[in-house]
Amino acid sequence: MNQESALTYSKVNHDIIRMLDKPTVKWWSLFIFDLAVLAFGLFCFLYQVYTGLGVAGYRHPVFWAVYITNFVFWVGIAHSGTLISAILYLFRARFRMSIYRISEAMTVFAVLTAGLFPIIHLGRPWSFYWLLPYPNQRELWVNFRSPLLWDVFAVGTYLTVSSIFFFVGMIPDIAAIRDRVKEIPRKIIYTILSLGWKGSTWEWGHYTRAYFYFAAFATPLVISVHSVVSWDFAMSNVPGWHSTIFPPYFVAGAIFSGLAMVITLVVPIRKIFHLEQFITIANFEGMAKMIILTSLIVTYAYVVEFFMAWYSGNPYEWGQFMYRAKGDYALFYWIMIFCNSVVPLLLWFKKVRTNIKALFIISLFINIGMWFERFNIIVISLSHDFEPGGWGLYRVSWVELGVTAGSFAWFFMFFLLFIKILPALSISEIKEILPAPTREAKAR
Amino acid sequence: MSEIKKGGSTKPVLSKGEGLITGGIKRRDFLKILGVVGGTAAITGGCSPEPVEKIIPYVIPPDTIIPGIPKWYASTCMECPAGCGILVKNREGRAIKIEGNPLSPINSGGTCARGQAALQGLYNPDRIGGPHTRNSSGRLEPTAWDEAESILVEKIKEIRSKGNGNKIVFLTNNISGSLNRLIDDWVNALGGRHIVYETFSHEPLKEANRISFGINKIPTYHIEETKYLLSFGADMLETWLSPVQYARKFSEMHGYKNKSMGKFVQVEPRLSLTGVSADEWIAIRPGTEAFLALGIANAILSEGAASVTSGEADKLNRLVKDYKPDVVSLITEVPTETITRIAKEFVESRPSLALGGGAANTSSKSTETLVAINILNYIAGNVGDTVNFGDTLTLSNANSFREIASLVDSMSKSEVELLLIYNVNPSFTLPKTLRFDEALKKVPFVVSFSSFMDETTEQANLVLPDHTTLEKWGDYTHQDSVYGVIQPIMDPVFNTKSIGDVILSISKKIEGLESQFSSNTFYDYLRDSWRGIQTRLAPDKDFEAFWTDKVERGGIYREIAPIQVRLSQEVSTVSFSEPKFEGEGAIYFMAYPSYRYYDGRGANKPWLQELPDAITTAVWDTWVEINPETARKIGVREGDFLSIESPYGNITTQAYIYKGIRPDTIAVPIGLGHKSYGRYAQNRGVNPIEILPVLTDEASGGFAWLSTKVNVSKTGKREQLVKTQDSTSQEGRGIAQAITLKELESGVHEQHELGEKFDMYPPQKYIKHRWGMSIDLSKCIGCGACVTACYAENNIPVVGKGQVAKRREMSWIRIERFYHEDNGFDIRFIPMLCQHCGNAPCEPVCPVYATYHNHEGLNAMIYNRCVGTRYCSNNCTYKVRRFNWFTYNWPEPLNWQLNPDVSVRTKGVMEKCTFCVQRIRFGEDRARDEERNVRDGEIIPACAQACPTKVIVFGDLKDGESTVSHLAKDERGYRVLQEVNTQPAITYLKKVTWDKA
Amino acid sequence: MIKEQGVFGIFSYIDSTVQAIKKLREADFKNLRVFSPFPSHEIEEALERRESIVRFFTLTGATLGALCGLTLTILTSLDWPIRTSAKPIVSLPPFMIFVFELTVLFGSLATLLGLLINSRLRRNAPRIMYDPRFSEDKFGIAVVCKIEDIRKVEEILKLSGADEVQFEGI
Amino acid sequence: MMKKLLKGCSGVLLLSLIFLGFYLYTAESSTKAPEQPIFFSHKIHSGDNQIPCQYCHSYVTESTMPGIPSMQKCMGCHTFIAGKDEEYKYDGKAINIQKEIQKVKEYWDKKQPISWIRVNYLPDFVYFTHKRHVLREGIECKTCHGEVEKMDVVQRVYRLQMGWCVSCHQEKAKDGDELTKLKDCLTCHK
């Protein structure tokens, strides 16, 4: 706390804008490595387009696998960002101030990544635009009854709105940078980006209003997007997919994984840029508590799935869930349970949830667990549905792994650029929570 | 898309030698074939840039061909000795589909998978493109026809000049009819011999008939009339005598109609595909069928139930008196009560019929076994009733294995100077121990007329490739009542020449033969011999009219009534004993003929390779079937490579754990393990014949297939056994349902609620038709004809072993098999294809309307709109949709077979059964042109058409009078997984089973 | 652009800024421009600014979005009615998703537009009456006034504790 | 304000460009008359000499395909008609009719077909039957092929694109049921 009191407005400016100094060798090497991985991912994708989807590990009847898993995973990641920035904003949760910019950036980049996979997994990616309702000479439109089209709109909207939200939130801070940097090229860039922000009262007036509306839109949007994603599965009739609990289950899962990812990202940044003053233990604890909550919800969903399968007396459902726990993919299933339901229980202990290292490790576990949750839902359900005659196993191929690695590289590329180009913490909002300088205070 | 466009044969111009051994096809003919660019469709995105296409007109338009209009020609199938009648579809001068000829009494419309695949023989990329001769360096090199012929002429002259005409041998398969006569006369004229070799020639049947009735022939059996069928290992639904014919007759006998059905009991150590259709499987000890038959006879006679004269009765009693059921039970390991029960059923439910002599179960005592079976038939009064000696098989003329053996012997003794080989592949089908290859090397000059580079042809000095059946004139007789005509469907694809023409043309050059063989072409010769037939059968008719009529109908079909025969004296001389087995091994070794490859001649046809074996669902390879008990003993799991060791060598192949085989027996299918014979056949699987001893059925001299005991050991190597269905159980989900006769009679079985009334949406509106289908499981024998027919009709690509291992086979219809062990072991088949659901889960999830429900109830799939999200398939309850993981190709000239009316799909699109929408479209168009409604049964999808047992009925559910709409309301009717409420257009009729005694 | 001229004071304390604003308004100088490093309620209150009109932009956008969603889905479905399983051609439940998404999308875009237009975010860099320190830790008040009032204004600013006071004009 | 306006305009422009791009992408290539191996003038044959279309394209009423006249058919007339030995004007070039007909004879003597360049093109995944359109529905050739009798070298008049077919199908439909049938994808796609 006393550290925080040492903060002054100018120190805030200084410390945060300092992050944008010339990139170090470490940063460059990291960046280059990242690009290399990305290039490999791109190669894998092009190879797949050229030869055909067969180079991926799909096999009858498992027609969706790692690609869609990644899609759901990244969309999930994308959620906590908006949650922290929008929902917590509406709830005036103070612990969000220091981390919301990073998580918003994460949101935007995660959506950018997620958006790739529906195209990557197409059999004929070159005609992906047929999914858009555009006027054409064939007089053909799209099928608005298809959950995939709901995806197109939901994800599209989500990307647009979260980017706006992200950008608008940054305008004042960019102005601050503009007023600080001297060297010409950066000066010009930031000048343009800041749209001539002056911090005058009328600007602030409209700004706060607008910001409130964005938040108000983003909140239901976030819920809707992941509900829609969950409907990709819930709307079908595949045992293990066709379930009413999916939307809340998925939303909770999304927030769960998203928070974990935030921690995974924030911890190292905090360390590297010495932001202990801004990002405090208290902030982490706040997130840790939310993780406990969401973890419990997810665990509850796991239990309920089993219960419903058993209680409904639906042989297909029951067969499916017994298969998950005991069948060919049982390992993955238990990895999921361990990572998502068991590990987070540690956070009940204050010692653990106030220990940065522990948090970091736990967050990694959760990321893995949540990836496998999606994998299990998609692959296991498909390989063991109604018709025993059609059952078959799925084995992943190097192409899919390559593309997956590429997607992570893609995400981190944006992130690396972000922390070097844009203010990773919100300057103006941190000032809001600082005590305003008054003459009385000075006098005393 | 470009490569598939080629594959799609929009313009497959085949220059000399391209992708072929040589010759290729005469360009002019080819253009004639091509006619107008039309060809098979290849689908592209909505964004196809236009290719610059050439339109090539006819030079002289063939009067028979109108581009775009298919023509059908009747002919006869020669894929096995059964000689089914076929109709072949010709589009733009190309044969593109084979269907059974409804007029032919043999198959009456049906075909088997092998028959369907004949097209891939015609268009096989590994066919020999032209005549070859062995050059100085000892390699076969292409040559011209007249050269090749003159070489042969010189050879013959040389031999005759030495007066060695008797050292000329013509070795052919069972080619009855004119060609047979020609070859007979020709070889005789040269002073040589004509030897007819069939791998499965069933000598014991003949011999047994001679002994018991004095008739040295193979009769026909009227299975359709029997009420009780008792088969001692006769695989009449697979390869035995005339599988398609007997499959049809069997379904007539065993199919459930007006509250009754016949009973079928199969006696064999290994539950064969035929046995699967049986109501009862008796796993008898290998080689002891004779005793069981005698035991049953004994029981019948002692009951005094036999319908024989007293004299015969005493005679028979003397014969069977020692074989009391209890005694027999000890030998055969069949419970006594079973024996007595069967005896009872056999005489009580008449007419009954006992069959025997399946190749796989032919032991060294087969003749005796069959005599015993004859006795059984005789005392049950079946002979002259369901056993028809009036109408016998030409297969009876085949030489016995013993004679073949002696030929090989004389070859090795250099007593053969010129060996002409036609349509047989002895170096593959004869056991290694017979040393045929060595003997062949002793023959100075070998001529092969084979169209394919098989093991024997490879060793020939001269290769004069014959046309395939679909390119030439000929005739064939399977049984006395049928004369089948063979007519060319299209111009030869390669530079081949009909064997008949070759013989005639070389005869011209050999003095002494010109006069006898004066006809210019084999076509003339054929007509002459048919003049003979006409004067015999229809002397009053004018020949031309007669001839055209027969050619159009595909042949002459007559009725020949059974003749009455009495038991001969010789029967009493027969003595019964257990057969001989070679090898010290503990396990009986069974090599059984494959219904996909017959004796191996089918192995070069990708469709057959990719057709899953009905019982194991394995493809593209050989396997060994082993009982779980035995497997446990030697610690074997599925996919383990087992080494099978007989005194004559060993083979190594993958294990398949199969409950349908006795623990003391293992079985390996015949047909694979070729060393050559084209890219699809060679170096694939193993050939079990290699390790068989040269052991004959003593009495008849037929080859004893079941004659070895082997040692089985693990090699330690293990691989995934590539098959198309992993699970063997239907998890009680009622996919393939069955119902017992008693339940049906009593009517106490739950009537199935059919979807609509539980639906939240208003029922679908159908404008004119609602196409639907019914599938009768009590008739399905799992032969896979429908699957292959679908491949042929719908341009379904063959993906190869590697891809099938990933379950990426493209078959639109698959035969699922489920094992049942509740009471006794039995297997159920169910053909699974797109159900064209009224409430299809696949439709609403497609974002681009690539699949939707059309106004005739078809679940349409528009390939060129598909972007490949594959959501539809995820959501498909029946998992019948197939995805194009790659763009698949048809090597030239296989692509000539592609159906122009069906798009060839390219990578990245979904595909599935369309109920043969192209046929529906044509049917409706025809109806509209004739200003009438579509008649019931007018439109038949490929699967339904091919089915030899008429399992599948297709029609309009909206028309209340149609057969299918009646069947949809049948008491046995149910929809697969109907609780999902997809409201399928396909009604399955439950399999009917006898209540287990 | 209208010619402006006025006095321009820079403060380091928020309370003194507020005090200055109050005084100026009492002295009937209503045309004030106040700058702060962060949105400050005190200042807003002191200026008695009325509610931002961005909300009307938002409302219009959202309504427009909803309508678009409805018409797009229904009209295109009717344009070429294609049956998928037994579902009605116009199946509203799924269409509602599009109504919602487009409402949000158009709403946000309109809000953005409203923000840009209303707070006149267009100039490249503020030239006059601005000090870079405003984005850091200083507050500022610009008073647009007539020449004769300059003295008076400077007075007020100084008294209420401005660090610097200067005259600026164009 | 200028900047904002510019921004807006450029955005709109971009969008419309994308749509235009899509349209052109899905549209087909140009429709100019190709260079045929022989100067065959439909104008002379069906225009001046009034030879009915079906004389040469004889399968049009009985098959899906119209049929391209065989060489035999050409020679049926041209063994007797040698053509005038005069220059015929066709876009700037002067063509000697007799020579052209001579070429046909040469092909015939070589028993070789003329490989024409295809003018009217339908993708392979489309099922189109001339019989149904011409015989049953009595649609004139020119409805799709334009006034061929006025062209020397035939060129494509209509692009024969889906939208075009559909619009006609829509007009032809008498009632709702027929509309459903005519707009059913399976009517034209195989």
Short mmCIF file of C-alpha atoms in Angstrom, two decimals, chain B residues 592-878:
data_model
loop_
_atom_site.label_atom_id
_atom_site.label_comp_id
_atom_site.label_asym_id
_atom_site.label_seq_id
_atom_site.Cartn_x
_atom_site.Cartn_y
_atom_site.Cartn_z
CA TYR B 592 -11.60 -71.23 -48.41
CA PRO B 593 -12.49 -69.63 -51.75
CA SER B 594 -13.17 -65.92 -51.40
CA TYR B 595 -16.47 -64.60 -52.69
CA ARG B 596 -14.58 -61.46 -53.67
CA TYR B 597 -11.65 -62.94 -55.60
CA TYR B 598 -13.01 -66.41 -56.45
CA ASP B 599 -9.77 -68.32 -57.12
CA GLY B 600 -7.71 -65.12 -57.25
CA ARG B 601 -8.83 -63.84 -60.63
CA GLY B 602 -10.68 -60.96 -58.96
CA ALA B 603 -7.61 -59.66 -57.14
CA ASN B 604 -6.67 -57.11 -59.80
CA LYS B 605 -9.92 -55.18 -59.45
CA PRO B 606 -9.75 -52.31 -56.95
CA TRP B 607 -13.49 -52.42 -56.29
CA LEU B 608 -13.20 -55.97 -55.03
CA GLN B 609 -10.08 -55.19 -53.05
CA GLU B 610 -11.87 -52.35 -51.29
CA LEU B 611 -15.13 -54.25 -50.80
CA PRO B 612 -15.01 -55.18 -47.11
CA ASP B 613 -15.21 -58.88 -46.42
CA ALA B 614 -18.66 -59.28 -44.91
CA ILE B 615 -17.59 -61.14 -41.78
CA THR B 616 -14.29 -59.47 -40.88
CA THR B 617 -14.85 -56.21 -42.82
CA ALA B 618 -11.15 -56.45 -43.72
CA VAL B 619 -9.91 -55.08 -47.04
CA TRP B 620 -6.87 -55.12 -49.33
CA ASP B 621 -5.20 -58.00 -47.53
CA THR B 622 -5.31 -61.58 -46.27
CA TRP B 623 -5.99 -62.61 -42.70
CA VAL B 624 -6.25 -65.80 -40.70
CA GLU B 625 -9.41 -66.49 -38.71
CA ILE B 626 -8.73 -67.98 -35.30
CA ASN B 627 -11.01 -68.86 -32.43
CA PRO B 628 -10.70 -66.61 -29.34
CA GLU B 629 -10.02 -69.67 -27.18
CA THR B 630 -7.10 -70.76 -29.33
CA ALA B 631 -5.94 -67.17 -29.60
CA ARG B 632 -5.88 -66.87 -25.83
CA LYS B 633 -3.83 -70.07 -25.61
CA ILE B 634 -1.06 -68.71 -27.81
CA GLY B 635 -1.58 -65.16 -26.63
CA VAL B 636 -2.71 -63.65 -29.91
CA ARG B 637 -4.58 -60.40 -30.40
CA GLU B 638 -6.15 -59.12 -33.61
CA GLY B 639 -3.49 -57.84 -35.98
CA ASP B 640 -0.72 -60.12 -34.71
CA PHE B 641 1.17 -61.76 -37.53
CA LEU B 642 0.88 -65.52 -37.25
CA SER B 643 3.18 -67.98 -38.94
CA ILE B 644 1.21 -70.95 -40.26
CA GLU B 645 3.45 -73.97 -40.85
CA SER B 646 2.56 -77.02 -42.89
CA PRO B 647 4.96 -79.73 -44.08
CA TYR B 648 5.05 -77.88 -47.42
CA GLY B 649 5.98 -74.43 -46.32
CA ASN B 650 4.58 -71.64 -44.23
CA ILE B 651 2.72 -68.40 -44.69
CA THR B 652 2.56 -65.39 -42.40
CA THR B 653 -0.49 -63.21 -42.10
CA GLN B 654 -2.50 -61.18 -39.62
CA ALA B 655 -4.85 -62.76 -37.13
CA TYR B 656 -8.54 -62.03 -36.90
CA ILE B 657 -10.22 -63.30 -33.75
CA TYR B 658 -13.40 -65.00 -34.89
CA LYS B 659 -15.86 -66.82 -32.70
CA GLY B 660 -17.38 -68.48 -35.77
CA ILE B 661 -14.65 -71.05 -36.14
CA ARG B 662 -13.85 -74.19 -34.16
CA PRO B 663 -10.98 -73.89 -31.70
CA ASP B 664 -9.18 -76.71 -33.53
CA THR B 665 -9.38 -74.97 -36.91
CA ILE B 666 -8.00 -71.88 -38.58
CA ALA B 667 -9.04 -70.49 -41.94
CA VAL B 668 -7.38 -68.32 -44.59
CA PRO B 669 -9.20 -66.96 -47.67
CA ILE B 670 -7.89 -67.80 -51.14
CA GLY B 671 -7.33 -65.12 -53.74
CA LEU B 672 -4.50 -62.83 -52.69
CA GLY B 673 -0.75 -63.34 -52.55
CA HIS B 674 -0.11 -62.71 -56.23
CA LYS B 675 3.48 -62.24 -57.35
CA SER B 676 2.32 -60.29 -60.41
CA TYR B 677 -1.11 -59.73 -62.01
CA GLY B 678 -1.07 -55.94 -61.97
CA ARG B 679 -0.55 -53.11 -59.52
CA TYR B 680 -3.65 -53.84 -57.46
CA ALA B 681 -2.99 -57.54 -56.96
CA GLN B 682 0.71 -58.08 -56.68
CA ASN B 683 2.62 -58.37 -53.41
CA ARG B 684 -0.56 -58.15 -51.39
CA GLY B 685 -1.58 -60.74 -48.83
CA VAL B 686 -0.65 -64.42 -48.93
CA ASN B 687 -1.77 -67.40 -50.95
CA PRO B 688 -2.83 -70.30 -48.68
CA ILE B 689 -2.71 -72.74 -51.61
CA GLU B 690 1.07 -72.54 -51.42
CA ILE B 691 1.22 -74.64 -48.28
CA LEU B 692 -1.33 -77.27 -49.28
CA PRO B 693 -0.21 -80.81 -50.06
CA VAL B 694 -0.97 -82.51 -53.36
CA LEU B 695 -3.68 -84.64 -51.84
CA THR B 696 -6.72 -85.70 -53.81
CA ASP B 697 -10.13 -86.96 -52.96
CA GLU B 698 -9.35 -90.62 -53.45
CA ALA B 699 -12.45 -91.65 -55.35
CA SER B 700 -12.85 -88.69 -57.70
CA GLY B 701 -9.35 -87.36 -58.02
CA GLY B 702 -10.51 -83.88 -57.13
CA PHE B 703 -8.23 -81.67 -55.14
CA ALA B 704 -8.63 -82.08 -51.38
CA TRP B 705 -8.60 -78.56 -50.01
CA LEU B 706 -9.18 -79.58 -46.42
CA SER B 707 -6.22 -81.88 -46.01
CA THR B 708 -3.64 -80.25 -43.78
CA LYS B 709 -2.91 -79.88 -40.10
CA VAL B 710 -0.64 -77.01 -39.27
CA ASN B 711 1.32 -75.42 -36.46
CA VAL B 712 0.46 -71.84 -35.63
CA SER B 713 2.93 -69.54 -33.87
CA LYS B 714 3.27 -65.85 -33.14
CA THR B 715 5.89 -63.91 -35.05
CA GLY B 716 5.80 -61.00 -32.62
CA LYS B 717 5.11 -58.55 -35.43
CA ARG B 718 1.87 -56.66 -35.07
CA GLU B 719 -0.04 -54.16 -37.21
CA GLN B 720 -3.51 -52.68 -37.34
CA LEU B 721 -5.67 -55.10 -39.32
CA VAL B 722 -7.23 -52.77 -41.86
CA LYS B 723 -10.99 -53.18 -41.70
CA THR B 724 -13.98 -50.90 -42.02
CA GLN B 725 -15.88 -51.72 -38.83
CA ASP B 726 -14.23 -51.88 -35.44
CA SER B 727 -17.10 -52.66 -33.12
CA THR B 728 -18.71 -56.07 -33.40
CA SER B 729 -21.56 -55.45 -30.99
CA GLN B 730 -24.57 -53.20 -31.52
CA GLU B 731 -24.63 -52.39 -27.82
CA GLY B 732 -28.30 -53.32 -27.65
CA ARG B 733 -29.19 -50.28 -29.72
CA GLY B 734 -31.44 -52.18 -32.09
CA ILE B 735 -29.61 -51.25 -35.26
CA ALA B 736 -30.15 -54.65 -36.89
CA GLN B 737 -33.26 -56.06 -35.26
CA ALA B 738 -34.61 -59.57 -35.38
CA ILE B 739 -37.83 -61.26 -34.39
CA THR B 740 -38.71 -64.91 -33.92
CA LEU B 741 -41.34 -66.72 -35.93
CA LYS B 742 -43.34 -67.43 -32.79
CA GLU B 743 -43.46 -63.75 -31.90
CA LEU B 744 -44.66 -62.92 -35.39
CA GLU B 745 -47.34 -65.60 -35.40
CA SER B 746 -48.59 -64.61 -31.98
CA GLY B 747 -48.34 -60.96 -33.00
CA VAL B 748 -47.00 -60.18 -29.53
CA HIS B 749 -44.29 -57.76 -30.51
CA GLU B 750 -44.38 -54.04 -29.97
CA GLN B 751 -45.73 -52.17 -32.98
CA HIS B 752 -43.37 -49.38 -33.88
CA GLU B 753 -44.53 -45.82 -33.50
CA LEU B 754 -43.40 -43.90 -36.55
CA GLY B 755 -42.06 -40.43 -35.81
CA GLU B 756 -44.49 -37.88 -37.18
CA LYS B 757 -46.89 -37.72 -34.29
CA PHE B 758 -44.14 -36.73 -31.87
CA ASP B 759 -42.99 -33.87 -34.03
CA MET B 760 -43.17 -30.19 -33.10
CA TYR B 761 -43.14 -29.12 -36.73
CA PRO B 762 -45.89 -29.69 -39.30
CA PRO B 763 -45.13 -32.72 -41.49
CA GLN B 764 -43.15 -32.15 -44.69
CA LYS B 765 -45.10 -31.39 -47.85
CA TYR B 766 -44.16 -33.51 -50.86
CA ILE B 767 -45.37 -32.35 -54.24
CA LYS B 768 -45.52 -35.46 -56.42
CA HIS B 769 -43.42 -38.23 -54.92
CA ARG B 770 -41.72 -39.12 -51.71
CA TRP B 771 -39.00 -41.57 -52.59
CA GLY B 772 -38.44 -44.28 -50.06
CA MET B 773 -36.90 -47.66 -49.62
CA SER B 774 -37.41 -50.85 -47.70
CA ILE B 775 -34.68 -53.29 -46.77
CA ASP B 776 -35.58 -56.84 -45.77
CA LEU B 777 -32.97 -58.08 -43.32
CA SER B 778 -34.30 -61.62 -43.47
CA LYS B 779 -33.06 -61.77 -47.05
CA CYS B 780 -29.72 -59.95 -46.82
CA ILE B 781 -26.81 -62.38 -47.12
CA GLY B 782 -24.11 -59.71 -46.93
CA CYS B 783 -22.65 -60.47 -50.35
CA GLY B 784 -21.74 -56.82 -51.02
CA ALA B 785 -23.08 -56.72 -54.58
CA CYS B 786 -24.95 -53.53 -53.69
CA VAL B 787 -21.75 -51.88 -52.46
CA THR B 788 -19.82 -52.58 -55.64
CA ALA B 789 -22.80 -51.63 -57.80
CA CYS B 790 -22.89 -48.29 -55.98
CA TYR B 791 -19.18 -47.78 -56.66
CA ALA B 792 -19.80 -48.43 -60.34
CA GLU B 793 -22.88 -46.25 -60.67
CA ASN B 794 -21.81 -43.24 -58.64
CA ASN B 795 -18.14 -42.77 -59.51
CA ILE B 796 -17.06 -43.59 -55.99
CA PRO B 797 -13.28 -43.47 -55.74
CA VAL B 798 -11.16 -46.30 -54.40
CA VAL B 799 -8.88 -44.93 -51.71
CA GLY B 800 -6.50 -47.81 -51.03
CA LYS B 801 -5.40 -49.65 -47.92
CA GLY B 802 -3.60 -46.75 -46.28
CA GLN B 803 -6.67 -44.55 -46.35
CA VAL B 804 -9.09 -47.28 -45.33
CA ALA B 805 -6.85 -47.77 -42.32
CA LYS B 806 -7.95 -44.23 -41.47
CA ARG B 807 -11.57 -45.23 -42.12
CA ARG B 808 -11.68 -42.98 -45.15
CA GLU B 809 -13.29 -45.46 -47.54
CA MET B 810 -15.87 -43.66 -49.65
CA SER B 811 -18.60 -46.28 -49.92
CA TRP B 812 -22.05 -44.70 -49.83
CA ILE B 813 -23.60 -47.95 -48.72
CA ARG B 814 -21.89 -50.27 -46.29
CA ILE B 815 -22.85 -53.68 -44.96
CA GLU B 816 -22.60 -53.51 -41.21
CA ARG B 817 -22.16 -56.77 -39.38
CA PHE B 818 -22.92 -57.34 -35.75
CA TYR B 819 -22.02 -60.39 -33.70
CA HIS B 820 -24.59 -61.88 -31.35
CA GLU B 821 -23.78 -64.36 -28.65
CA ASP B 822 -27.00 -64.42 -26.63
CA ASN B 823 -27.95 -67.95 -27.71
CA GLY B 824 -25.31 -69.49 -29.84
CA PHE B 825 -23.08 -67.41 -32.07
CA ASP B 826 -24.68 -65.64 -34.99
CA ILE B 827 -24.04 -62.62 -37.17
CA ARG B 828 -26.47 -60.05 -38.46
CA PHE B 829 -25.98 -57.92 -41.53
CA ILE B 830 -27.57 -54.57 -42.18
CA PRO B 831 -26.97 -52.43 -45.26
CA MET B 832 -26.44 -48.89 -43.99
CA LEU B 833 -26.88 -45.97 -46.36
CA CYS B 834 -28.29 -42.46 -46.29
CA GLN B 835 -31.75 -42.75 -44.76
CA HIS B 836 -33.03 -39.62 -46.54
CA CYS B 837 -34.63 -38.56 -43.28
CA GLY B 838 -37.78 -36.48 -43.40
CA ASN B 839 -36.33 -34.62 -40.46
CA ALA B 840 -32.68 -34.81 -41.36
CA PRO B 841 -30.23 -33.53 -38.76
CA CYS B 842 -27.62 -32.89 -41.43
CA GLU B 843 -29.65 -30.29 -43.31
CA PRO B 844 -30.21 -27.33 -40.98
CA VAL B 845 -26.59 -27.21 -39.89
CA CYS B 846 -25.16 -26.54 -43.34
CA PRO B 847 -24.38 -22.82 -43.53
CA VAL B 848 -24.59 -22.68 -47.34
CA TYR B 849 -27.60 -24.91 -48.14
CA ALA B 850 -25.32 -27.48 -49.78
CA THR B 851 -27.57 -30.15 -48.34
CA TYR B 852 -31.32 -29.72 -48.02
CA HIS B 853 -34.61 -31.54 -48.29
CA ASN B 854 -36.17 -31.53 -51.73
CA HIS B 855 -39.81 -31.76 -52.71
CA GLU B 856 -39.53 -35.46 -53.50
CA GLY B 857 -38.17 -36.39 -50.11
CA LEU B 858 -34.58 -36.64 -51.26
CA ASN B 859 -31.93 -35.44 -48.90
CA ALA B 860 -30.07 -33.59 -51.62
CA MET B 861 -26.34 -32.97 -51.60
CA ILE B 862 -25.09 -30.27 -53.96
CA TYR B 863 -21.37 -30.96 -54.27
CA ASN B 864 -20.34 -27.75 -55.96
CA ARG B 865 -21.95 -25.64 -53.25
CA CYS B 866 -20.25 -27.52 -50.42
CA VAL B 867 -17.44 -25.68 -48.66
CA GLY B 868 -16.58 -28.62 -46.45
CA THR B 869 -17.47 -27.67 -42.89
CA ARG B 870 -18.34 -31.36 -42.36
CA TYR B 871 -20.92 -30.32 -39.79
CA CYS B 872 -23.57 -32.35 -41.63
CA SER B 873 -21.62 -35.54 -41.11
CA ASN B 874 -21.04 -34.82 -37.43
CA ASN B 875 -24.75 -34.42 -37.08
CA CYS B 876 -25.66 -37.46 -39.15
CA THR B 877 -27.18 -40.07 -36.86
CA TYR B 878 -26.19 -42.91 -39.18
#
